[in-house]
XYZ file of C-alpha atoms in Angstrom:
364
model
C 141.255 -3.377 35.254
C 142.377 -6.364 33.187
C 142.228 -4.833 29.707
C 139.880 -3.034 27.325
C 138.646 -5.113 24.414
C 136.964 -3.707 21.312
C 134.590 -6.035 19.459
C 134.708 -5.158 15.747
C 133.578 -6.682 12.450
C 131.197 -6.254 9.544
C 127.506 -5.582 10.262
C 125.364 -8.588 11.227
C 128.193 -10.880 12.283
C 126.841 -11.262 15.836
C 128.948 -8.698 17.708
C 126.125 -7.413 19.919
C 124.802 -10.940 20.554
C 128.234 -11.998 21.787
C 128.663 -8.741 23.724
C 125.362 -9.351 25.534
C 126.251 -12.954 26.302
C 129.616 -11.937 27.774
C 128.419 -8.893 29.710
C 124.643 -9.287 30.220
C 124.459 -5.621 29.180
C 121.298 -5.890 27.110
C 122.582 -4.111 23.989
C 120.108 -3.903 21.105
C 120.404 -6.757 18.626
C 118.860 -6.494 15.156
C 119.260 -8.065 11.740
C 119.991 -4.762 10.003
C 122.963 -2.420 9.731
C 123.899 0.125 12.387
C 121.428 -0.765 15.129
C 124.520 0.171 17.183
C 125.759 3.748 16.709
C 127.553 4.702 19.926
C 129.651 1.840 21.315
C 127.996 -0.333 23.946
C 130.257 -0.648 26.991
C 130.181 -3.479 29.497
C 132.473 -4.195 32.461
C 132.634 -7.775 33.703
C 134.645 -9.506 36.459
C 137.424 -11.691 35.088
C 136.743 -15.370 35.910
C 139.562 -16.454 38.221
C 139.664 -19.914 39.800
C 142.851 -19.047 41.719
C 141.069 -16.125 43.374
C 138.257 -18.495 44.386
C 140.751 -21.000 45.830
C 142.525 -18.341 47.906
C 139.163 -17.045 49.156
C 138.150 -20.527 50.333
C 141.270 -20.716 52.493
C 141.347 -17.237 54.049
C 137.594 -16.465 54.000
C 137.875 -12.681 53.490
C 134.902 -10.390 54.019
C 135.401 -8.929 50.560
C 136.695 -10.473 47.299
C 137.431 -8.122 44.391
C 138.358 -9.652 41.022
C 140.058 -7.708 38.272
C 137.719 -6.596 35.487
C 137.508 -6.612 31.706
C 135.918 -3.772 29.740
C 134.200 -4.603 26.447
C 133.391 -2.072 23.732
C 130.804 -3.305 21.221
C 131.651 -1.130 18.217
C 129.183 -0.669 15.364
C 129.674 -2.691 12.191
C 132.339 -1.429 9.811
C 131.688 -1.563 6.070
C 133.769 -1.370 2.914
C 134.695 2.286 2.517
C 134.602 2.993 6.273
C 137.992 4.733 6.067
C 136.356 7.236 3.664
C 133.360 7.743 5.923
C 131.009 5.104 4.478
C 128.408 3.996 7.038
C 129.581 6.579 9.585
C 132.937 4.799 9.300
C 135.176 7.600 10.587
C 133.082 7.902 13.743
C 133.175 4.143 14.337
C 136.905 3.881 13.650
C 137.644 6.465 16.327
C 135.946 4.234 18.881
C 138.650 1.595 18.324
C 141.534 3.875 19.321
C 140.858 3.576 23.045
C 141.108 -0.211 23.409
C 144.044 -2.467 24.331
C 143.072 -5.384 22.071
C 140.681 -6.006 19.194
C 138.336 -8.993 19.077
C 137.650 -9.182 15.340
C 134.335 -11.035 15.126
C 133.847 -13.033 11.948
C 130.617 -14.622 10.767
C 130.845 -18.400 10.330
C 127.125 -19.186 10.408
C 124.363 -19.295 7.815
C 121.027 -17.669 8.551
C 118.746 -16.602 5.699
C 116.937 -14.200 8.038
C 120.122 -12.225 8.719
C 121.534 -10.404 5.717
C 125.247 -10.451 4.912
C 126.859 -7.354 3.405
C 128.281 -9.389 0.505
C 125.480 -11.937 0.193
C 127.622 -14.945 1.107
C 129.681 -16.366 3.969
C 133.444 -16.051 3.445
C 135.429 -15.379 6.659
C 138.776 -14.660 4.982
C 137.241 -12.113 2.587
C 135.445 -10.443 5.510
C 138.675 -10.259 7.539
C 140.508 -8.683 4.607
C 137.777 -6.055 4.157
C 138.083 -4.894 7.770
C 141.896 -5.060 7.742
C 142.007 -2.976 4.568
C 139.761 -0.289 6.056
C 141.860 -0.107 9.225
C 145.094 0.113 7.220
C 143.643 2.846 4.963
C 142.538 4.801 8.037
C 146.054 4.487 9.491
C 147.579 5.720 6.225
C 145.397 8.817 6.484
C 146.612 9.325 10.066
C 150.240 8.984 8.951
C 149.789 11.399 6.032
C 148.266 14.050 8.302
C 151.044 13.586 10.835
C 153.764 13.797 8.173
C 152.330 17.013 6.745
C 152.511 18.585 10.190
C 155.969 17.175 10.975
C 157.459 18.291 7.652
C 156.517 21.897 8.487
C 158.288 21.545 11.844
C 161.328 20.004 10.124
C 161.571 22.923 7.670
C 161.710 25.447 10.538
C 164.492 23.498 12.235
C 162.740 21.510 14.986
C 165.406 18.900 15.827
C 163.039 16.063 16.885
C 161.047 16.318 13.641
C 163.685 14.467 11.613
C 163.395 11.248 13.650
C 159.604 11.497 13.647
C 159.551 11.788 9.852
C 161.811 8.736 9.620
C 159.425 6.680 11.772
C 156.380 7.881 9.819
C 157.960 6.948 6.486
C 158.912 3.473 7.735
C 155.391 2.835 9.059
C 153.850 4.258 5.887
C 155.939 1.866 3.775
C 154.799 -1.127 5.859
C 151.135 -0.092 5.658
C 151.363 0.429 1.892
C 152.564 -3.169 1.602
C 149.457 -4.341 3.447
C 151.115 -4.974 6.810
C 149.418 -3.999 10.065
C 151.260 -1.418 12.201
C 151.410 -4.064 14.935
C 154.037 -5.933 12.892
C 156.327 -2.863 13.003
C 158.933 -3.220 15.778
C 160.944 -0.308 17.145
C 162.632 0.573 20.438
C 163.798 3.637 22.342
C 162.868 7.068 21.001
C 161.348 5.552 17.872
C 158.977 3.455 19.983
C 157.812 6.572 21.854
C 157.062 8.312 18.539
C 155.335 5.215 17.150
C 153.051 4.827 20.180
C 152.120 8.510 19.984
C 150.661 7.902 16.498
C 147.795 5.861 18.052
C 147.354 3.723 14.968
C 144.342 1.413 14.742
C 146.311 -1.551 13.429
C 148.928 -1.237 16.177
C 146.489 -2.900 18.596
C 146.935 -6.662 19.093
C 144.105 -8.569 17.412
C 142.518 -11.984 17.741
C 139.574 -13.484 15.895
C 136.231 -14.524 17.316
C 134.667 -17.111 15.022
C 130.920 -16.848 15.538
C 129.691 -20.308 14.523
C 126.342 -22.076 14.631
C 125.725 -25.026 16.957
C 126.298 -27.583 14.177
C 129.809 -26.282 13.564
C 130.686 -25.747 17.231
C 132.061 -29.256 17.782
C 133.546 -29.931 14.360
C 135.646 -28.115 11.837
C 133.335 -26.929 9.100
C 134.590 -25.121 6.000
C 134.277 -21.638 7.535
C 135.906 -22.525 10.826
C 138.748 -24.303 9.062
C 139.323 -21.273 6.823
C 139.552 -18.794 9.692
C 141.743 -21.146 11.765
C 144.218 -21.514 8.904
C 144.184 -17.752 8.315
C 144.868 -17.116 12.010
C 147.829 -19.523 11.948
C 149.205 -17.851 8.834
C 149.066 -14.434 10.509
C 150.114 -15.694 13.932
C 146.794 -14.564 15.454
C 144.681 -16.646 17.814
C 141.084 -17.711 17.183
C 138.363 -18.022 19.842
C 135.365 -20.094 18.747
C 132.007 -18.875 20.110
C 128.438 -19.756 19.210
C 126.634 -16.458 19.781
C 123.145 -18.005 19.761
C 124.168 -20.695 22.251
C 125.816 -18.123 24.529
C 122.611 -16.070 24.454
C 120.676 -19.155 25.614
C 123.233 -19.970 28.321
C 123.122 -16.395 29.628
C 119.491 -16.983 30.665
C 120.354 -20.055 32.811
C 121.667 -20.277 36.356
C 125.419 -20.796 36.708
C 125.112 -24.471 37.740
C 122.828 -25.167 34.772
C 125.268 -23.445 32.421
C 128.133 -25.654 33.596
C 126.065 -28.787 33.161
C 124.951 -27.719 29.681
C 128.579 -27.010 28.654
C 129.701 -30.421 29.906
C 126.992 -32.109 27.857
C 128.243 -30.258 24.756
C 131.868 -31.077 25.563
C 132.842 -27.423 25.979
C 135.756 -26.551 28.269
C 135.059 -23.414 30.277
C 132.929 -20.439 29.334
C 133.414 -18.259 26.267
C 134.422 -15.418 28.575
C 137.159 -17.560 30.116
C 138.524 -18.518 26.712
C 138.428 -14.919 25.508
C 140.145 -13.641 28.669
C 142.867 -16.274 28.371
C 143.663 -15.270 24.800
C 143.559 -11.565 25.681
C 146.015 -12.025 28.549
C 148.318 -14.061 26.296
C 148.492 -11.584 23.416
C 148.861 -8.598 25.754
C 151.359 -10.481 27.958
C 149.504 -9.748 31.200
C 149.821 -11.420 34.604
C 147.640 -11.414 37.707
C 148.839 -10.965 41.286
C 146.867 -10.914 44.533
C 146.843 -8.873 47.726
C 145.249 -9.672 51.080
C 144.909 -6.515 53.138
C 142.821 -6.603 56.315
C 139.703 -8.532 55.326
C 139.936 -7.808 51.572
C 141.266 -10.185 48.916
C 141.902 -8.537 45.571
C 143.241 -9.464 42.129
C 145.354 -7.037 40.097
C 146.513 -7.148 36.475
C 149.875 -5.831 35.262
C 152.073 -6.411 32.178
C 154.513 -9.322 32.448
C 157.889 -8.036 33.636
C 156.467 -5.297 35.898
C 158.883 -4.400 38.765
C 157.478 -4.764 42.278
C 157.440 -0.985 43.043
C 155.446 -0.280 39.861
C 152.981 -3.058 40.763
C 152.614 -1.463 44.196
C 151.873 1.841 42.456
C 148.938 0.167 40.739
C 147.363 -0.022 44.202
C 148.411 3.449 45.381
C 151.068 5.942 44.269
C 152.330 6.268 47.874
C 153.166 2.569 47.887
C 155.394 2.961 44.849
C 157.014 6.139 46.147
C 157.735 4.671 49.584
C 158.416 1.078 48.517
C 160.638 -0.892 50.902
C 160.144 -4.524 49.920
C 157.574 -7.057 48.728
C 156.755 -10.175 50.725
C 155.786 -12.808 48.153
C 154.241 -16.284 48.197
C 153.523 -18.151 44.975
C 149.947 -19.311 44.491
C 150.946 -22.985 44.412
C 152.957 -22.680 47.649
C 150.107 -20.861 49.360
C 147.567 -23.530 48.386
C 149.946 -26.323 49.476
C 150.650 -24.676 52.848
C 147.080 -23.513 53.440
C 147.999 -20.183 55.043
C 150.559 -17.373 55.059
C 151.693 -18.427 58.546
C 152.456 -21.963 57.407
C 154.242 -20.702 54.272
C 156.393 -18.405 56.399
C 157.298 -21.259 58.754
C 158.373 -23.413 55.801
C 160.508 -20.627 54.351
C 158.282 -20.211 51.301
C 157.493 -16.537 51.937
C 160.166 -14.544 50.130
C 161.335 -10.984 50.738
C 161.948 -9.279 47.387
C 163.437 -5.875 46.572
C 162.952 -3.185 43.944
C 164.323 -5.297 41.103
C 161.857 -8.148 41.583
C 159.532 -8.706 38.614
C 155.983 -9.713 39.550
C 155.087 -13.236 38.438
C 151.694 -14.597 37.486
C 149.928 -15.912 40.600
C 152.077 -14.090 43.163
C 150.389 -13.273 46.466
C 152.070 -10.074 47.602
C 152.214 -7.912 50.700
C 153.967 -4.590 49.941
C 155.956 -2.905 52.713
C 156.305 0.842 52.245
C 156.875 4.067 54.179
C 156.041 7.664 53.254
């Protein structure tokens, strides 16, 4: 699994349209609030040109890409943190994702109502951010009430937990997302256990119309500047265009994109941003006749990466035999890479790098 991505935003911003285009899941799309109640879930293979290149050289019987799981979460409204529009139920759906794709409406369509009657991406972003922060403050208050009771009866760990909660509460009250709060050690463990909504990394999906896709209209410029100010990335997608492309054959899609001057698919751009903000890398294994891609956090030690495949491999890890993707493509085979001294033997301290082709040696 690459990562789990929650698609959130106000009602009628095009979340389900984009979800369908990315996953071909066929979620209901309507121009009214809450046509989505339970989250739509779609799992898609991560586009990977390196995997395709390796497959062309070794011709395995089976090629397994890593996958990305999308959660299309119902539209949030002002007051969601207080239960407006089934808000509490929808907010809970966000807790289980690794990253949030905050979809923002940057298109005009008189047939699709907007909650506030006008298009203003920055205002819409602030509405959602406020609701998520308010929901996190409620979480913190409940946790503090419980922890204070433990502190009064002498539970030693409660003091540090209260300290963390107060620091996070102060940041949230100032309008900062929990994701901007940095702690290490025991404090980090406590912080992660809070499962705060705004602790998840976020990026923006600007849903534009076809006129604005190539240029920088007022809406797109506004959200781009806001993203830069916050340090968050923006992925530009035209939901209607993606819906049209989804009905074409792959070759026709590529040709259509070239004509429009678009580089890569929307899924590729979204995956790239997701991997960047989550600091993920991909490595590859070739066992028997199976070629497979795996995703791990950057800085993962080789034994832990082996454990992603099977716990026995981590427990009995001996060494990792590694070839970089570029060396493998240049040499054309593992045998040739070995002959040229480009196959390395790495121990337990080796950190997996993006593009590594790895054979794990282990014994149990």
